[in-house]
Structures are given as structure tokens and as C-alpha cells.
Coordinates of N, CA and C in Angstrom, one line a residue:
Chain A
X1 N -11.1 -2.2 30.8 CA -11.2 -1.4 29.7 C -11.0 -2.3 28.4
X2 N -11.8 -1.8 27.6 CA -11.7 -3.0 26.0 C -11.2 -2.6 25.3
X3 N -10.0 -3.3 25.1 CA -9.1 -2.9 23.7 C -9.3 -3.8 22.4
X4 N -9.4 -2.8 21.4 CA -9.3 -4.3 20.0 C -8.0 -3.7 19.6
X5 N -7.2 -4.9 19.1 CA -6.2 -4.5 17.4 C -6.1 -5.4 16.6
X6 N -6.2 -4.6 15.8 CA -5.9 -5.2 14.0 C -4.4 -5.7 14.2
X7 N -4.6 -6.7 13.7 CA -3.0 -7.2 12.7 C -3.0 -7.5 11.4
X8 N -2.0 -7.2 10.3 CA -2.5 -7.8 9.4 C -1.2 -7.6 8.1
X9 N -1.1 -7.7 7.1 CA 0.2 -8.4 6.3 C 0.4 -6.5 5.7
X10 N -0.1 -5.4 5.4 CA 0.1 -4.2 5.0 C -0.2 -4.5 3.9
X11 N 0.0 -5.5 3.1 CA 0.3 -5.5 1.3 C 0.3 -6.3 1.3
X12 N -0.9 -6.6 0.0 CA -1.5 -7.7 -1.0 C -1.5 -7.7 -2.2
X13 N -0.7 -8.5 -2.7 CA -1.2 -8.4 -4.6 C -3.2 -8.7 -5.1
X14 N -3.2 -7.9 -5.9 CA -4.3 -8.3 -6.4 C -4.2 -10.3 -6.7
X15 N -5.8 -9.8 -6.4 CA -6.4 -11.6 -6.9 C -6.0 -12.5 -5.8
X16 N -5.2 -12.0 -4.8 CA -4.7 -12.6 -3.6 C -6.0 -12.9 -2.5
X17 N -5.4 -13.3 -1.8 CA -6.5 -13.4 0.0 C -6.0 -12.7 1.3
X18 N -6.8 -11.3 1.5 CA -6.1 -10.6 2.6 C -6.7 -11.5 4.3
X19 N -5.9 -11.6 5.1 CA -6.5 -12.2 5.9 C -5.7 -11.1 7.6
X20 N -6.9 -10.9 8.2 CA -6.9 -10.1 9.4 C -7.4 -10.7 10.6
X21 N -6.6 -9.9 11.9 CA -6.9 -10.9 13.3 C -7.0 -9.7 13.8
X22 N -8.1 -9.3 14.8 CA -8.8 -8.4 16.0 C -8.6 -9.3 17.2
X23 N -7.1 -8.7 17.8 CA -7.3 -9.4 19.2 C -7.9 -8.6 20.3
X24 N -8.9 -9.0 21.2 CA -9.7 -8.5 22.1 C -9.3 -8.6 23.6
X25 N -8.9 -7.4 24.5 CA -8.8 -7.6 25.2 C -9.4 -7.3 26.5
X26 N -9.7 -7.5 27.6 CA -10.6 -6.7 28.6 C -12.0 -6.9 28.7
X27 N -12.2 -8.3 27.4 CA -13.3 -7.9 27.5 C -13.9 -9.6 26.2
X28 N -14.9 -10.1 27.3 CA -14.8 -11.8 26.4 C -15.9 -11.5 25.4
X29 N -15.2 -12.2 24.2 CA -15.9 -11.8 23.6 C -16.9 -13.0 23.2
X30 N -16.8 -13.9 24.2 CA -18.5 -14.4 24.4 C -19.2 -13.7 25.0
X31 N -19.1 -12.1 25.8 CA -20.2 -12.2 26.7 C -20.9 -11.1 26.0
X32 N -22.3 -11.6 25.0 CA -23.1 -10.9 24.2 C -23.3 -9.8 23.1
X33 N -22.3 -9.6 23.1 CA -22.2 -8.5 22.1 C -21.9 -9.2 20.6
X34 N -22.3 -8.3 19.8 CA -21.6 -8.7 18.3 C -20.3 -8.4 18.3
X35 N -19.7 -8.7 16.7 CA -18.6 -8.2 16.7 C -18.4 -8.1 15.5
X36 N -18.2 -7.0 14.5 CA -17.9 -6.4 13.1 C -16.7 -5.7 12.9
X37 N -16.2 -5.9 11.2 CA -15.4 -5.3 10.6 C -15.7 -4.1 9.5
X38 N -15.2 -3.0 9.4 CA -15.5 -1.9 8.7 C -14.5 -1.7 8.2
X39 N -14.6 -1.0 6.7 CA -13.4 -0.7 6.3 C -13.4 0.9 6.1
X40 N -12.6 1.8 5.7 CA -12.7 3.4 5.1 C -11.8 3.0 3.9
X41 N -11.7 3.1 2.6 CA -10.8 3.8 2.0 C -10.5 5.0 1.9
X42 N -8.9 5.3 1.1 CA -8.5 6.4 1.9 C -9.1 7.7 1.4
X43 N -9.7 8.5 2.4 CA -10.1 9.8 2.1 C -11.8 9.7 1.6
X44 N -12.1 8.6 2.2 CA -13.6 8.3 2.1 C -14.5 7.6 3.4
X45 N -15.4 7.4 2.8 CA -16.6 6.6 4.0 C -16.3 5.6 4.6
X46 N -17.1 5.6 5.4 CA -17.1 4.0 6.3 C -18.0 3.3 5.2
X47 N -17.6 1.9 5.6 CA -18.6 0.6 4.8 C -18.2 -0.5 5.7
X48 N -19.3 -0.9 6.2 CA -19.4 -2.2 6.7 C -19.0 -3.2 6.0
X49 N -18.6 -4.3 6.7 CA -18.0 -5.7 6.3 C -18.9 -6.8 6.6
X50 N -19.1 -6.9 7.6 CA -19.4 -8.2 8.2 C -19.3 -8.1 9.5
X51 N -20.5 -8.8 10.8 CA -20.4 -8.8 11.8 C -20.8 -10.0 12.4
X52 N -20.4 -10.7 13.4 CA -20.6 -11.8 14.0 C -20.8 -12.1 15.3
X53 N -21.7 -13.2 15.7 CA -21.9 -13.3 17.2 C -20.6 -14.7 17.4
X54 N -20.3 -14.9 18.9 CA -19.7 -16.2 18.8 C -20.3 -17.3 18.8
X55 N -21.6 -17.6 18.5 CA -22.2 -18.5 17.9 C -21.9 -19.2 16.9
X56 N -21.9 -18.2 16.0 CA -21.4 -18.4 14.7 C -22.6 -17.8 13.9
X57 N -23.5 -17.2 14.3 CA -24.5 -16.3 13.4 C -23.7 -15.2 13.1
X58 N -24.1 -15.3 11.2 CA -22.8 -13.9 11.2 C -24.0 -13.1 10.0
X59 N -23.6 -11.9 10.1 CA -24.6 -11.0 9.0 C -23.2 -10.4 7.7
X60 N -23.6 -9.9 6.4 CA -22.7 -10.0 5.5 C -23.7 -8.7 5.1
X61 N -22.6 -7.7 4.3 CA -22.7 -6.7 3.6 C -23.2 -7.4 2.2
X62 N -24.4 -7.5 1.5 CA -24.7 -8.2 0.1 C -23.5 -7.5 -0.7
X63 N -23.0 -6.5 -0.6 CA -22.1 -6.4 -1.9 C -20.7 -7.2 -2.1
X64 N -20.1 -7.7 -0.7 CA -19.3 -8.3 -0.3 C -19.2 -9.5 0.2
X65 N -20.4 -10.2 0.1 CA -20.6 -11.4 0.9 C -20.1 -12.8 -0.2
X66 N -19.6 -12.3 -1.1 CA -19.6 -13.5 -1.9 C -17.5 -13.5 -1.3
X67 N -17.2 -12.9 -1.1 CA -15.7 -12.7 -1.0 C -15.0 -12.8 0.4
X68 N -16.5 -12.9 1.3 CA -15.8 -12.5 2.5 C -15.6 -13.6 3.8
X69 N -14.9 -14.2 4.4 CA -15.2 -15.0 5.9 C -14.9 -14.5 7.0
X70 N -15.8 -14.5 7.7 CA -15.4 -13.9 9.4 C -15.5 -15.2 10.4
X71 N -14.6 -15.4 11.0 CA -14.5 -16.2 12.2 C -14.3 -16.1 13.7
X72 N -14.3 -16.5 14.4 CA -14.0 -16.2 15.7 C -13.5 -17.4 16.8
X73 N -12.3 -16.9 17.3 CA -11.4 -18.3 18.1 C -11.4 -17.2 19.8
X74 N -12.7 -18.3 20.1 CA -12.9 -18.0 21.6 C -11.3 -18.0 22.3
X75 N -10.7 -19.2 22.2 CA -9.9 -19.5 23.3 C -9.1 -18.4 23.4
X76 N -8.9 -17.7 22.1 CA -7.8 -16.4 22.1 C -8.3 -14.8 22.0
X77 N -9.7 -15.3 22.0 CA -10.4 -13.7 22.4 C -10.1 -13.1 20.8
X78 N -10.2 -13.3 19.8 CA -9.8 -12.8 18.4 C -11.1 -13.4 17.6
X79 N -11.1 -12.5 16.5 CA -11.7 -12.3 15.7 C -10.8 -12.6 14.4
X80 N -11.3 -13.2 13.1 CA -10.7 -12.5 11.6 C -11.7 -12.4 10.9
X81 N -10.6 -11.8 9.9 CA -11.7 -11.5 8.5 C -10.3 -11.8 7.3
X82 N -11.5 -12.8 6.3 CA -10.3 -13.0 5.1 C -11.4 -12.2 3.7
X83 N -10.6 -11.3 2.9 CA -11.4 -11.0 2.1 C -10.6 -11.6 0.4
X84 N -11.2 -12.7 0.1 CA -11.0 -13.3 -1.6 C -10.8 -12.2 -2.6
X85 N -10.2 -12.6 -3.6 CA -10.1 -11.9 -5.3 C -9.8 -10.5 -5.0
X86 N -8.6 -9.8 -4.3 CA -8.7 -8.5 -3.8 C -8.5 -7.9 -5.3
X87 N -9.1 -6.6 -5.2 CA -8.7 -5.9 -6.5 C -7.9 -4.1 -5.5
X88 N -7.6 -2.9 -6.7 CA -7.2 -1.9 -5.7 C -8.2 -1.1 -5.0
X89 N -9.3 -1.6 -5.4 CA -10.4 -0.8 -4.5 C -10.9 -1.4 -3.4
X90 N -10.1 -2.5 -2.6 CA -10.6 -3.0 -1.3 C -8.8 -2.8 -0.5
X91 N -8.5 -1.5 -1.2 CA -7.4 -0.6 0.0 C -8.6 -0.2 0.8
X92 N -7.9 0.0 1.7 CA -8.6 0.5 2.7 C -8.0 0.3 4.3
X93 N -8.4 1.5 5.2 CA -8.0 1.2 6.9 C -9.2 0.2 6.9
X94 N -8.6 -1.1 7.8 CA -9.8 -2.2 8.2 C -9.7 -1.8 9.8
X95 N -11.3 -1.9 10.1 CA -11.3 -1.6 11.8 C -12.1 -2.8 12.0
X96 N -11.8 -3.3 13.6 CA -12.9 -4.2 13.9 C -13.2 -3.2 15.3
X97 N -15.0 -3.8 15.6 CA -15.5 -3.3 16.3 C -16.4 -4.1 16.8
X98 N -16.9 -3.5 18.3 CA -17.5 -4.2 19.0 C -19.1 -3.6 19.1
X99 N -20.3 -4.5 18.4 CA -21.8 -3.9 18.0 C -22.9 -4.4 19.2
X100 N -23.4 -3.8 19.4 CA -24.8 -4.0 19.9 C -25.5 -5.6 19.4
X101 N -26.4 -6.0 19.9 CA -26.9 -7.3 19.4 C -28.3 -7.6 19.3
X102 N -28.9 -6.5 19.6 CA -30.3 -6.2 18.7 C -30.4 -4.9 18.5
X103 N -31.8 -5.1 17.6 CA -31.9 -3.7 16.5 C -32.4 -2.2 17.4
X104 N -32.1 -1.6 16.8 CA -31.4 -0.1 17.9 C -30.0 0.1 18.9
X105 N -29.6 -1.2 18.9 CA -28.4 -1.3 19.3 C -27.0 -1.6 18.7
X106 N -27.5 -1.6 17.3 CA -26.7 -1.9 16.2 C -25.2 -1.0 16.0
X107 N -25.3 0.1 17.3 CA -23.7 0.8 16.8 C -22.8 0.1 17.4
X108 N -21.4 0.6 16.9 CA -20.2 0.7 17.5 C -19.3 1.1 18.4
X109 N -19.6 0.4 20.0 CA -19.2 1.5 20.9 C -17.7 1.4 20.8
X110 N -16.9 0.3 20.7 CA -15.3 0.2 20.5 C -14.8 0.0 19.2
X111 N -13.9 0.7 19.1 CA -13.2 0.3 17.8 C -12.0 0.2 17.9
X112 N -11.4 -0.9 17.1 CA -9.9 -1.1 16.8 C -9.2 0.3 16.5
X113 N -7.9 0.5 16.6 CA -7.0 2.1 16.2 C -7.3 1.2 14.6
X114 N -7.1 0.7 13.9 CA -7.2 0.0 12.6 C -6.4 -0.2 11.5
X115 N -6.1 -1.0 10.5 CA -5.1 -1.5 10.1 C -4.8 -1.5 8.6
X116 N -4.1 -0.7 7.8 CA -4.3 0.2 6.4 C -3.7 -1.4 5.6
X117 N -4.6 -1.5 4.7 CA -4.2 -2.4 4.0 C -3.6 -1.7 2.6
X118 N -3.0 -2.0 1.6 CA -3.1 -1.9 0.4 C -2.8 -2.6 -0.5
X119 N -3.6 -2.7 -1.7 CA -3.7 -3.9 -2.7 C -2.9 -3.2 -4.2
X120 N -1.5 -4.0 -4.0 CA -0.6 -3.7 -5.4 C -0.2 -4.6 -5.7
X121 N 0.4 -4.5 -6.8 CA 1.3 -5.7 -7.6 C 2.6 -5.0 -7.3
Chain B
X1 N -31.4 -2.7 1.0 CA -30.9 -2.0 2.1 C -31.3 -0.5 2.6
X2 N -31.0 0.2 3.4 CA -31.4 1.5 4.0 C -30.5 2.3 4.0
X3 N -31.0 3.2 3.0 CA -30.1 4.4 2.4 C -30.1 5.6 3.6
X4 N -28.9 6.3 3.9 CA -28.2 7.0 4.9 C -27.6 8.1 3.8
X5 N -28.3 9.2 3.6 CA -28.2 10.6 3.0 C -27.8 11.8 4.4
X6 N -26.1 12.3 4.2 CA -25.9 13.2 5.3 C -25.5 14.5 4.3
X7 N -25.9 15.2 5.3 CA -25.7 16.9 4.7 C -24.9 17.9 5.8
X8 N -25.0 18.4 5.5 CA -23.9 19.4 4.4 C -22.6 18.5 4.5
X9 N -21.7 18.1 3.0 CA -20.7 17.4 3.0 C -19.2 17.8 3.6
X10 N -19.5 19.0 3.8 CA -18.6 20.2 4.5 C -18.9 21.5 5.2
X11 N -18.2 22.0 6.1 CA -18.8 22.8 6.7 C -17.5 23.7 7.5
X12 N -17.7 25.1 7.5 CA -16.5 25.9 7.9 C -17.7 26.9 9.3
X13 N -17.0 26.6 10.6 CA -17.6 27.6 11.4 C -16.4 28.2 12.5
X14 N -17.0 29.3 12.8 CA -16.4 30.1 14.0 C -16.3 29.5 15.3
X15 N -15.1 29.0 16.3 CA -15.3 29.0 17.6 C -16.3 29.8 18.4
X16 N -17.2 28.8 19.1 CA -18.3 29.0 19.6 C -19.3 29.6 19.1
X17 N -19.6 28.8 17.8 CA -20.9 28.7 17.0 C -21.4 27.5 16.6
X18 N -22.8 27.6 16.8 CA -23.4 26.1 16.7 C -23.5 25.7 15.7
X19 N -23.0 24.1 15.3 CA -23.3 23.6 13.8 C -24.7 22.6 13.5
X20 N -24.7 22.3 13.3 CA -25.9 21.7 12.6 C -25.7 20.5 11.4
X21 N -25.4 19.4 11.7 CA -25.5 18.2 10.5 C -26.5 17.4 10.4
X22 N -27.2 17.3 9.4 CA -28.6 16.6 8.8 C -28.0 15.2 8.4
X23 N -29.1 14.4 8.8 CA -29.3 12.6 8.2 C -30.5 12.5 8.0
X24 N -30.5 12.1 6.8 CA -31.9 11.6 6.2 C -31.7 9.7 5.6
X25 N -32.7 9.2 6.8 CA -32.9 7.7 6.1 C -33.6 7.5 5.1
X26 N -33.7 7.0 3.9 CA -34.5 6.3 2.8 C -35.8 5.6 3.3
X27 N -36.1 5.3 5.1 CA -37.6 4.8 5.2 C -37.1 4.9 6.7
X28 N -38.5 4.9 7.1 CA -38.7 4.9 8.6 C -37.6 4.0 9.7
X29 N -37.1 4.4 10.3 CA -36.1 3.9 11.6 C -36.5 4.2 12.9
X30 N -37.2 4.7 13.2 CA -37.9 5.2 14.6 C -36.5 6.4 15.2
X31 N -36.2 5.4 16.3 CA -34.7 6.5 17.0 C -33.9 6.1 16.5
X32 N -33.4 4.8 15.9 CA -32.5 4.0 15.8 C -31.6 4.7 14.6
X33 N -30.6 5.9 15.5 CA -29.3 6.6 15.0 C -28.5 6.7 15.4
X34 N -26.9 6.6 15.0 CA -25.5 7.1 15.9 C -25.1 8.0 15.2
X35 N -24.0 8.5 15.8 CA -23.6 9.7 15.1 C -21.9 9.4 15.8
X36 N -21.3 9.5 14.9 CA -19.9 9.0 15.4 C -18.6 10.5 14.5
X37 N -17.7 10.6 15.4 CA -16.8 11.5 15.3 C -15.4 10.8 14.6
X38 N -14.9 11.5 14.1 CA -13.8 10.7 13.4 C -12.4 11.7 13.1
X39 N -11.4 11.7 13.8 CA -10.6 13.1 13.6 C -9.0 12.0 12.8
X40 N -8.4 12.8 12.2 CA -7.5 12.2 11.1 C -6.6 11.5 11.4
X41 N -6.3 10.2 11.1 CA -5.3 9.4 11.5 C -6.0 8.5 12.7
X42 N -7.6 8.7 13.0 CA -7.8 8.2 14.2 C -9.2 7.6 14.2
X43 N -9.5 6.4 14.6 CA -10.7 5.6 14.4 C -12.1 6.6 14.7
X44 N -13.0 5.9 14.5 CA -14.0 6.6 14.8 C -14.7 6.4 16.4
X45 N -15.1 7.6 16.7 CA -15.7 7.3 18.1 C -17.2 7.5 18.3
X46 N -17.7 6.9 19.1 CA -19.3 6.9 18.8 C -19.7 7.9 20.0
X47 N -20.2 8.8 19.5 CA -20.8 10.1 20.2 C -22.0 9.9 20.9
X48 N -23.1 9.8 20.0 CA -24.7 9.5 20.2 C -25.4 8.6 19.9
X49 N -25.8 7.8 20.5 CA -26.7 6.1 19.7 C -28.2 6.9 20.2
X50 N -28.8 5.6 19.7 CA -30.7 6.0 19.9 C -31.0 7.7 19.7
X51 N -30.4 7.9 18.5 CA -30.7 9.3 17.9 C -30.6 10.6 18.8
X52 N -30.3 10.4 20.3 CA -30.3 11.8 21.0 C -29.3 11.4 22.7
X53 N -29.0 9.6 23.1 CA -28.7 9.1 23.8 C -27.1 9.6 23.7
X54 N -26.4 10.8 24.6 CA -24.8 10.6 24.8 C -24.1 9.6 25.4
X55 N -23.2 9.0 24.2 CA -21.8 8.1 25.2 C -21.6 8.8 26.1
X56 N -21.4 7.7 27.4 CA -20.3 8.4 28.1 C -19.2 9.1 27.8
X57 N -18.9 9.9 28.4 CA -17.7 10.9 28.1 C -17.5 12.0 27.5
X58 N -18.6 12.2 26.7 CA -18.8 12.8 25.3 C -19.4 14.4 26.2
X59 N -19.3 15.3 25.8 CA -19.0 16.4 26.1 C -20.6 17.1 25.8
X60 N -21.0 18.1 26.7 CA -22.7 18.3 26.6 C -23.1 19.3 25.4
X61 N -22.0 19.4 24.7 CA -22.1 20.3 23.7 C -22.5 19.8 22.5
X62 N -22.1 18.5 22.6 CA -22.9 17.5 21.1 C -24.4 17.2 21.7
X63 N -25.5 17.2 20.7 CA -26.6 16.8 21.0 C -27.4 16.2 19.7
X64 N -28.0 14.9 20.0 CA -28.8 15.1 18.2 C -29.8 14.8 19.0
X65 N -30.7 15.0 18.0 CA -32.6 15.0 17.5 C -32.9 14.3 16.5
X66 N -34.4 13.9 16.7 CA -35.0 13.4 15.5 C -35.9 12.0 15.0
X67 N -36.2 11.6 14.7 CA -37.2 10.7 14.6 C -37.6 10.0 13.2
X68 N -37.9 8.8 12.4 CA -38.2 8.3 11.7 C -37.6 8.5 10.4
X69 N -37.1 9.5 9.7 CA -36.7 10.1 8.5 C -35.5 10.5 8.9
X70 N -35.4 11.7 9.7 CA -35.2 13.2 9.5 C -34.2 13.0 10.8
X71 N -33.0 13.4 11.3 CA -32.1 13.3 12.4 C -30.7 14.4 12.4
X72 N -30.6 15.1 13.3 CA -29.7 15.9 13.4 C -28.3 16.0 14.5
X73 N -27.6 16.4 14.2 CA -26.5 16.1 15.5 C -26.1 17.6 15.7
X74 N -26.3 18.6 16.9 CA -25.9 19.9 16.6 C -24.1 20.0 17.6
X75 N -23.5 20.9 17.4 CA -22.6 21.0 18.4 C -22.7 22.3 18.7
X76 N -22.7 22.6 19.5 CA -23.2 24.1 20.4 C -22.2 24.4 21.1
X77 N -21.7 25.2 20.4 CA -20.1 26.6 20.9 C -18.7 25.6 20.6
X78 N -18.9 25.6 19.0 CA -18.1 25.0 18.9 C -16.8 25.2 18.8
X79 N -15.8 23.8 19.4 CA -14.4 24.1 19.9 C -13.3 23.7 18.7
X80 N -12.3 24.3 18.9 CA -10.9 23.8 18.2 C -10.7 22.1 17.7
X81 N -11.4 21.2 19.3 CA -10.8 20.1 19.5 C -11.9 19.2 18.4
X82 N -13.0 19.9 17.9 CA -14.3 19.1 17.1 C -13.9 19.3 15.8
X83 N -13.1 19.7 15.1 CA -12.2 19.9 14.1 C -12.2 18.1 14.0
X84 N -12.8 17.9 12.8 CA -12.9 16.1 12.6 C -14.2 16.0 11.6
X85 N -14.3 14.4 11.2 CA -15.7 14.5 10.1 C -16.3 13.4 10.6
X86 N -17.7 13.6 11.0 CA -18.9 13.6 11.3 C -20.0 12.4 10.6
X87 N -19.9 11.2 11.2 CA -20.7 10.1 10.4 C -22.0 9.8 11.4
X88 N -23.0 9.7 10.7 CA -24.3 9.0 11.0 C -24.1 7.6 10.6
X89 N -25.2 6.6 11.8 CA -25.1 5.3 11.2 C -26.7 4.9 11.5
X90 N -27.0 4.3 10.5 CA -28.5 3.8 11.3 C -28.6 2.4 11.7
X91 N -29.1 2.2 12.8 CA -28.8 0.8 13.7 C -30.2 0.4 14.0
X92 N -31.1 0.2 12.7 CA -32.4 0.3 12.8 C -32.5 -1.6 12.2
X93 N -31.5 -1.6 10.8 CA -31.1 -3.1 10.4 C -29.7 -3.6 10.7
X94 N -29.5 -4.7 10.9 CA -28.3 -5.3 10.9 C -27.5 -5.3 9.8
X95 N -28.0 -5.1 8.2 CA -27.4 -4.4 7.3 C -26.9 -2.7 7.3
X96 N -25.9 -2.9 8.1 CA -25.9 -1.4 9.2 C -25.1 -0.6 7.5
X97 N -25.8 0.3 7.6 CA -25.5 1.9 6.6 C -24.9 3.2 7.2
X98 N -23.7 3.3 6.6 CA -23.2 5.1 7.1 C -23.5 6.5 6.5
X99 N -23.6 7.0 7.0 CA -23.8 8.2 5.9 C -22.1 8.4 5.3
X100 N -22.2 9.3 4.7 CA -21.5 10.5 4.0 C -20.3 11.0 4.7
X101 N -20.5 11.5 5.8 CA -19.5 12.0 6.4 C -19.8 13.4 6.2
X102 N -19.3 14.5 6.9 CA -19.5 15.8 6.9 C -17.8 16.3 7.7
X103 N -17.5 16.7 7.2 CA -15.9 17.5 7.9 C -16.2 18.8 7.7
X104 N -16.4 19.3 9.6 CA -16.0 20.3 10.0 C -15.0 20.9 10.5
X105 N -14.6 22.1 9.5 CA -13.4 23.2 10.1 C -13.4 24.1 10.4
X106 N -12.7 24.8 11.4 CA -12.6 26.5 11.6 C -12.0 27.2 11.0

């Protein structure tokens, strides 16, 4: 069975660097699949982040891509994501999730329970 | 990128009555739709991929339709436990788009 979870600090000052780990269990996450992060703020939509193969081919949201890094450490089955220059509108629950890896297969069959950040002074 | 237009943004029905949520893409996708459930405090779960294809598990009451534009997700006799809001995703580009959301209540 494949479990993801978020970890991650709750609270960030603006202008800071939020940085997140998706540990993966049940399930390697070298064997084919993508792997993406979504965020919701609260009482709103989903928005994609960024998703990545363990190659290191990774796709970026253009509105976010100047701010964002996704990585991945095989040996520990984990994923992160750091997002730069946080302002209070990149509150939000962060999920990671496990994607399809060609086109038509681009959903999300697993997802992290996910991990509420919020950006204050 | 590819615009993901969902309707009705809300919606109130009676136990065991069928609902009906609309997704409209900004340009041709073929099948390439999900439709994912999302109930409060709780991640999202993916219902339907390839626009009419059920997850496993997923209960025979959810069904979508639809093709190139135009895509629907119906729930047929609907229950207590579907009380939750309702996202389309199109998985047609890797610049993956959600809709709107739709939250249904009884």
C-alpha cells in the first residue's frame, strides 16, 4: 500500500525559504511514475507546483517556476520542495502526490493527508 | 496553458438524486480528464481518470462522460457520504490545470 507524508516547519516569515519532505512508503519511487506537489489555499482550489521523475526531468508551474526547487533522494524514498521569497499568499495545505508519466495519465492517484503551511511575521 | 472552466460552483441536492457537474477545457483534450473528490480536512481522492475510467474502489454511482471540450461527472442517488467538493483536472499537458471546484450539499 503507498503512503506519502508531508513534513514541514508549520510557519514561515515572509521573504523566507519554506522547505518540504514527502516521505514515500510502499512504494519506490524509482519505479516509473512521476511525482508532484500541489498546494490549496485555505477555502480555495488546487494549483499545481511542480512534478518530477527520479531522473531528474522535472516540469514547473510557469507562474512559480522562478521560486521553486523540487528534488528527490532515492536512497530515502523522499521527495522536497523549497519555495523562495514566500509572501502570505503561498499559505496554503501542500500535498505531494504520486502522477502518471505520460500524457492522459497525468492524474493523481496518491496523495499525501498534506501539510498546512502559513506565511507570517 | 489549458484553461479548466467547472460549473455549477455550488450545488444543494436531495438524497437519491442525481447531480450533474460540467468541465469545460479552453481547447481540445480528447479523454484526457479526472475528476477527484475532496471532503473537509481531507486530501483529495481521484475518482475518474480518462474522462469516464473508475478508480478502483470508487462506488458505481459516480460516472463521467465526455470528450474534447465538454466533460461531465454525474452521481446517481446521491448519498450523505458525497457531501464534499468536486475537482476536474485535465491530464491532456504536463502543465496539469484544476478546475474550480463545485461543493455539494444536502
Amino acid at each position: 500500500q503507498v503512503r506519502l507524508e508531508e513534513s514541514g516547519p508549520g510557519l514561515v516569515k515572509p521573504s523566507e525559504t519554506l522547505s518540504l519532505t514527502c516521505t514515500v512508503s510502499g512504494y519506490a519511487i524509482t519505479s516509473g511514475f512521476y511525482w508532484g506537489w500541489i498546494r490549496q489555499p485555505p477555502g480555495r482550489g488546487l494549483e499545481w507546483i511542480v512534478t518530477m521523475y527520479h531522473s531528474g526531468t522535472t516540469f514547473y508551474n510557469p507562474s512559480l517556476k522562478s521560486r521553486v526547487t523540487m528534488s528527490v533522494d532515492t536512497s530515502k524514498n523522499q521527495l522536497s520542495l523549497k519555495l523562495d521569497s514566500l509572501t502570505g499568499a503561498d499559505t496554503a495545505v501542500y500535498y505531494c502526490a504520486r502522477q502518471g508519466p505520460v500524457p492522459q495519465t497525468y492524474y493523481f492517484d496518491q496523495w499525501g493527508l498534506g501539510s498546512l503551511v502559513s506565511v507570517s511575521s | 496553458a489549458i484553461q479548466v472552466t467547472q460549473s455549477p460552483s455550488s450545488l444543494s441536492a436531495a438524497v437519491g438524486d442525481s447531480v450533474t457537474i460540467t468541465c469545460r477545457a479552453s481547447q481540445g483534450i480528447y479523454s484526457a480528464l479526472a475528476w477527484y473528490q475532496q471532503k473537509p480536512g481531507m486530501a483529495p481522492r481521484l475518482l475518474i481518470f480518462d474522462a469516464s475510467s473508475l478508480q478502483s474502489g470508487v462506488p458505481s454511482r459516480f460516472s463521467g462522460s465526455g470528450s474534447g471540450t465538454q466533460f461531465s461527472l454525474t452521481i446517481s442517488g446521491l448519498q450523505p457520504e458525497d457531501v464534499a467538493t468536486y475537482f476536474c483536472q485535465q491530464t491532456y499537458s504536463m502543465s496539469v490545470t484544476f478546475g474550480g471546484g463545485t461543493k455539494v450539499e444536502i
